[in-house]
Amino acid sequence: MIPSDFEYCRAGSVAEALDLLTQKGPEAKLMAGGHSLLPAMKLRFNSPGVIIDISGIKELSYIKEDQGMLAIGAGTTHADIANSSLLAEKIPMITEAAAAIGDIQVRNVGTIGGSIAHADPAADWPASLLAGEAEIIITNGSGSRSVPAGDFFQGLFMTALNEGELLTEIRLPIPSTATNSTYVKFVQPASRFALVGCAAMVTRTNGTCDQVRVAFTGVSATPFRDEAVEQALEGQTPSDDSIEDAALLAANEVEVMSDHFASQDYRRHLAKVFAKRALKAIAT
Ligand SMILES: Cc1cc2nc3c(=O)[nH]c(=O)nc-3n(C[C@H](O)[C@H](O)[C@H](O)COP(=O)(O)OP(=O)(O)OC[C@H]3O[C@@H](n4cnc5c(N)ncnc54)[C@H](O)[C@@H]3O)c2cc1C
């Protein structure tokens, strides 16, 4: 439970973090809240030679409206997001996902950027970011690029981030006032991670579902949007029956994970149950 030796550096700004990443090379690892990195180091799953602590970078911690989008700095803690009245009003699944993470100690220190860079398959954030069609902003020494959430998550602990890059911002389109959203999860009772987490966002006009977004975390090695469920409900007047029919399609087209917490069949069953719960909560 003791990590191997490492050099510790503290960055005070994004520019300084990027300089340090270049100077220190592939041996270096960024540390935000340390709530995923440090446990991995203690178990020697990860043994970086250099830690670049970015937890003190104030310019990475904010929640604001910016050019018609909601912008969240990568260093913003889960707790600050859970407590944001702007996000609660505009896109409630985001505050609900933040509030569902771990316990208050984890939420006070862990960051949205650290969580999605880590890409734990049971992490809560990916479902809401996929359903909300978020853009992930990645910065390196040459500038910034924007990656759709659907391209960012690439597999078990794998993302679109390259060596020497910093995740700086998460941007979400502001949903119309006819849109409602929610995040629901089946909690793994020991860790509080998601055995299955489902984010749903529904836009209705005159009672009909114009646009439906449903995404899952915890079900498969890569979080995903479930287009079969979405398409089954789009154009429908939501009812118990139409939601039930759509939810029954959940997780049919993906490779479902199996481990000692839940079998493949049980996880797939939970995906259908939680899709139904999420859709019923916002569409009926
Ligand atoms: C007891 C416990 C319970 C938890 N329960 C849950 C839960 O229920 N749901 C859930 O989703 N999570 C849970 N977590 C994980 C928690 O959300 C972590 O905070 C999160 O996974 C990592 O965020 P962090 O800021 O601590 O990142 P760190 O641990 O500091 O970093 C994680 C990884 O991301 C990289 N990184 C960090 N910031 C950046 C950046 N800006 N750009 C590029 N790379 C970066 C690091 O190099 C590292 O590889 C739990 C953790 C603990 C310890």
PDB file of N, CA, C and O in Angstrom, residues 214-247:
ATOM      1  N   VAL A 214     -30.450   8.648 -24.513  1.00  0.00           N
ATOM      2  CA  VAL A 214     -30.316   7.704 -23.400  1.00  0.00           C
ATOM      3  C   VAL A 214     -28.890   7.159 -23.454  1.00  0.00           C
ATOM      4  O   VAL A 214     -28.450   6.679 -24.503  1.00  0.00           O
ATOM      5  N   ALA A 215     -28.170   7.238 -22.338  1.00  0.00           N
ATOM      6  CA  ALA A 215     -26.786   6.745 -22.329  1.00  0.00           C
ATOM      7  C   ALA A 215     -26.508   6.006 -21.023  1.00  0.00           C
ATOM      8  O   ALA A 215     -27.104   6.306 -19.993  1.00  0.00           O
ATOM      9  N   PHE A 216     -25.579   5.068 -21.129  1.00  0.00           N
ATOM     10  CA  PHE A 216     -25.274   4.204 -19.981  1.00  0.00           C
ATOM     11  C   PHE A 216     -23.799   4.246 -19.612  1.00  0.00           C
ATOM     12  O   PHE A 216     -22.931   4.336 -20.475  1.00  0.00           O
ATOM     13  N   THR A 217     -23.563   4.080 -18.318  1.00  0.00           N
ATOM     14  CA  THR A 217     -22.223   3.788 -17.814  1.00  0.00           C
ATOM     15  C   THR A 217     -22.326   2.521 -16.963  1.00  0.00           C
ATOM     16  O   THR A 217     -23.413   2.161 -16.514  1.00  0.00           O
ATOM     17  N   GLY A 218     -21.210   1.832 -16.769  1.00  0.00           N
ATOM     18  CA  GLY A 218     -21.206   0.659 -15.896  1.00  0.00           C
ATOM     19  C   GLY A 218     -21.614  -0.631 -16.599  1.00  0.00           C
ATOM     20  O   GLY A 218     -21.359  -1.712 -16.090  1.00  0.00           O
ATOM     21  N   VAL A 219     -22.242  -0.522 -17.743  1.00  0.00           N
ATOM     22  CA  VAL A 219     -22.820  -1.700 -18.419  1.00  0.00           C
ATOM     23  C   VAL A 219     -21.762  -2.410 -19.271  1.00  0.00           C
ATOM     24  O   VAL A 219     -21.662  -3.628 -19.259  1.00  0.00           O
ATOM     25  N   SER A 220     -21.000  -1.593 -19.975  1.00  0.00           N
ATOM     26  CA  SER A 220     -20.051  -2.118 -20.954  1.00  0.00           C
ATOM     27  C   SER A 220     -18.683  -1.469 -20.674  1.00  0.00           C
ATOM     28  O   SER A 220     -18.621  -0.458 -19.976  1.00  0.00           O
ATOM     29  N   ALA A 221     -17.614  -2.012 -21.225  1.00  0.00           N
ATOM     30  CA  ALA A 221     -16.285  -1.435 -20.962  1.00  0.00           C
ATOM     31  C   ALA A 221     -16.218   0.024 -21.419  1.00  0.00           C
ATOM     32  O   ALA A 221     -15.520   0.846 -20.839  1.00  0.00           O
ATOM     33  N   THR A 222     -16.971   0.346 -22.472  1.00  0.00           N
ATOM     34  CA  THR A 222     -17.022   1.727 -22.969  1.00  0.00           C
ATOM     35  C   THR A 222     -18.446   2.253 -22.734  1.00  0.00           C
ATOM     36  O   THR A 222     -19.412   1.586 -23.116  1.00  0.00           O
ATOM     37  N   PRO A 223     -18.578   3.427 -22.125  1.00  0.00           N
ATOM     38  CA  PRO A 223     -19.930   3.984 -21.963  1.00  0.00           C
ATOM     39  C   PRO A 223     -20.536   4.263 -23.339  1.00  0.00           C
ATOM     40  O   PRO A 223     -19.801   4.521 -24.298  1.00  0.00           O
ATOM     41  N   PHE A 224     -21.847   4.222 -23.449  1.00  0.00           N
ATOM     42  CA  PHE A 224     -22.443   4.337 -24.789  1.00  0.00           C
ATOM     43  C   PHE A 224     -23.817   4.976 -24.740  1.00  0.00           C
ATOM     44  O   PHE A 224     -24.509   4.931 -23.725  1.00  0.00           O
ATOM     45  N   ARG A 225     -24.185   5.578 -25.883  1.00  0.00           N
ATOM     46  CA  ARG A 225     -25.561   6.026 -26.111  1.00  0.00           C
ATOM     47  C   ARG A 225     -26.332   4.872 -26.707  1.00  0.00           C
ATOM     48  O   ARG A 225     -25.826   4.183 -27.580  1.00  0.00           O
ATOM     49  N   ASP A 226     -27.567   4.674 -26.258  1.00  0.00           N
ATOM     50  CA  ASP A 226     -28.347   3.537 -26.746  1.00  0.00           C
ATOM     51  C   ASP A 226     -29.370   4.031 -27.759  1.00  0.00           C
ATOM     52  O   ASP A 226     -30.492   4.421 -27.404  1.00  0.00           O
ATOM     53  N   GLU A 227     -28.959   3.997 -29.021  1.00  0.00           N
ATOM     54  CA  GLU A 227     -29.812   4.575 -30.075  1.00  0.00           C
ATOM     55  C   GLU A 227     -31.075   3.761 -30.311  1.00  0.00           C
ATOM     56  O   GLU A 227     -32.090   4.289 -30.748  1.00  0.00           O
ATOM     57  N   ALA A 228     -31.061   2.474 -30.001  1.00  0.00           N
ATOM     58  CA  ALA A 228     -32.273   1.661 -30.177  1.00  0.00           C
ATOM     59  C   ALA A 228     -33.376   2.179 -29.241  1.00  0.00           C
ATOM     60  O   ALA A 228     -34.544   2.331 -29.659  1.00  0.00           O
ATOM     61  N   VAL A 229     -33.030   2.474 -28.017  1.00  0.00           N
ATOM     62  CA  VAL A 229     -34.021   3.003 -27.055  1.00  0.00           C
ATOM     63  C   VAL A 229     -34.486   4.394 -27.509  1.00  0.00           C
ATOM     64  O   VAL A 229     -35.685   4.696 -27.515  1.00  0.00           O
ATOM     65  N   GLU A 230     -33.523   5.209 -27.907  1.00  0.00           N
ATOM     66  CA  GLU A 230     -33.856   6.584 -28.322  1.00  0.00           C
ATOM     67  C   GLU A 230     -34.852   6.574 -29.494  1.00  0.00           C
ATOM     68  O   GLU A 230     -35.886   7.246 -29.462  1.00  0.00           O
ATOM     69  N   GLN A 231     -34.501   5.774 -30.512  1.00  0.00           N
ATOM     70  CA  GLN A 231     -35.340   5.777 -31.735  1.00  0.00           C
ATOM     71  C   GLN A 231     -36.720   5.195 -31.477  1.00  0.00           C
ATOM     72  O   GLN A 231     -37.715   5.599 -32.085  1.00  0.00           O
ATOM     73  N   ALA A 232     -36.807   4.241 -30.539  1.00  0.00           N
ATOM     74  CA  ALA A 232     -38.111   3.623 -30.253  1.00  0.00           C
ATOM     75  C   ALA A 232     -39.077   4.639 -29.640  1.00  0.00           C
ATOM     76  O   ALA A 232     -40.291   4.517 -29.797  1.00  0.00           O
ATOM     77  N   LEU A 233     -38.536   5.633 -28.956  1.00  0.00           N
ATOM     78  CA  LEU A 233     -39.421   6.591 -28.279  1.00  0.00           C
ATOM     79  C   LEU A 233     -39.604   7.895 -29.065  1.00  0.00           C
ATOM     80  O   LEU A 233     -40.598   8.614 -28.858  1.00  0.00           O
ATOM     81  N   GLU A 234     -38.666   8.201 -29.946  1.00  0.00           N
ATOM     82  CA  GLU A 234     -38.776   9.442 -30.717  1.00  0.00           C
ATOM     83  C   GLU A 234     -40.020   9.407 -31.608  1.00  0.00           C
ATOM     84  O   GLU A 234     -40.295   8.402 -32.271  1.00  0.00           O
ATOM     85  N   GLY A 235     -40.774  10.495 -31.594  1.00  0.00           N
ATOM     86  CA  GLY A 235     -42.003  10.563 -32.393  1.00  0.00           C
ATOM     87  C   GLY A 235     -43.208   9.963 -31.683  1.00  0.00           C
ATOM     88  O   GLY A 235     -44.322  10.005 -32.209  1.00  0.00           O
ATOM     89  N   GLN A 236     -42.996   9.391 -30.502  1.00  0.00           N
ATOM     90  CA  GLN A 236     -44.094   8.763 -29.745  1.00  0.00           C
ATOM     91  C   GLN A 236     -44.631   9.717 -28.685  1.00  0.00           C
ATOM     92  O   GLN A 236     -43.923  10.590 -28.201  1.00  0.00           O
ATOM     93  N   THR A 237     -45.891   9.482 -28.322  1.00  0.00           N
ATOM     94  CA  THR A 237     -46.419  10.133 -27.127  1.00  0.00           C
ATOM     95  C   THR A 237     -46.033   9.226 -25.958  1.00  0.00           C
ATOM     96  O   THR A 237     -46.388   8.050 -25.960  1.00  0.00           O
ATOM     97  N   PRO A 238     -45.251   9.756 -25.010  1.00  0.00           N
ATOM     98  CA  PRO A 238     -44.768   8.852 -23.962  1.00  0.00           C
ATOM     99  C   PRO A 238     -45.903   8.339 -23.073  1.00  0.00           C
ATOM    100  O   PRO A 238     -46.769   9.104 -22.657  1.00  0.00           O
ATOM    101  N   SER A 239     -45.897   7.041 -22.845  1.00  0.00           N
ATOM    102  CA  SER A 239     -46.874   6.411 -21.957  1.00  0.00           C
ATOM    103  C   SER A 239     -46.134   5.278 -21.252  1.00  0.00           C
ATOM    104  O   SER A 239     -45.017   4.932 -21.649  1.00  0.00           O
ATOM    105  N   ASP A 240     -46.771   4.690 -20.255  1.00  0.00           N
ATOM    106  CA  ASP A 240     -46.112   3.570 -19.576  1.00  0.00           C
ATOM    107  C   ASP A 240     -45.736   2.489 -20.589  1.00  0.00           C
ATOM    108  O   ASP A 240     -44.650   1.926 -20.537  1.00  0.00           O
ATOM    109  N   ASP A 241     -46.638   2.230 -21.540  1.00  0.00           N
ATOM    110  CA  ASP A 241     -46.386   1.159 -22.512  1.00  0.00           C
ATOM    111  C   ASP A 241     -45.257   1.510 -23.478  1.00  0.00           C
ATOM    112  O   ASP A 241     -44.371   0.695 -23.744  1.00  0.00           O
ATOM    113  N   SER A 242     -45.294   2.751 -24.032  1.00  0.00           N
ATOM    114  CA  SER A 242     -44.247   3.090 -25.019  1.00  0.00           C
ATOM    115  C   SER A 242     -42.870   3.158 -24.349  1.00  0.00           C
ATOM    116  O   SER A 242     -41.859   2.781 -24.953  1.00  0.00           O
ATOM    117  N   ILE A 243     -42.844   3.598 -23.091  1.00  0.00           N
ATOM    118  CA  ILE A 243     -41.554   3.647 -22.378  1.00  0.00           C
ATOM    119  C   ILE A 243     -41.071   2.230 -22.076  1.00  0.00           C
ATOM    120  O   ILE A 243     -39.895   1.902 -22.255  1.00  0.00           O
ATOM    121  N   GLU A 244     -41.976   1.405 -21.633  1.00  0.00           N
ATOM    122  CA  GLU A 244     -41.609   0.004 -21.336  1.00  0.00           C
ATOM    123  C   GLU A 244     -41.037  -0.666 -22.602  1.00  0.00           C
ATOM    124  O   GLU A 244     -39.995  -1.328 -22.558  1.00  0.00           O
ATOM    125  N   ASP A 245     -41.725  -0.474 -23.732  1.00  0.00           N
ATOM    126  CA  ASP A 245     -41.270  -1.092 -24.984  1.00  0.00           C
ATOM    127  C   ASP A 245     -39.874  -0.593 -25.368  1.00  0.00           C
ATOM    128  O   ASP A 245     -39.015  -1.372 -25.794  1.00  0.00           O
ATOM    129  N   ALA A 246     -39.670   0.712 -25.230  1.00  0.00           N
ATOM    130  CA  ALA A 246     -38.358   1.279 -25.587  1.00  0.00           C
ATOM    131  C   ALA A 246     -37.283   0.769 -24.632  1.00  0.00           C
ATOM    132  O   ALA A 246     -36.197   0.351 -25.067  1.00  0.00           O
ATOM    133  N   ALA A 247     -37.579   0.773 -23.332  1.00  0.00           N
ATOM    134  CA  ALA A 247     -36.581   0.387 -22.329  1.00  0.00           C
ATOM    135  C   ALA A 247     -36.173  -1.079 -22.488  1.00  0.00           C
ATOM    136  O   ALA A 247     -35.028  -1.443 -22.179  1.00  0.00           O
TER     137      ALA A 247
END
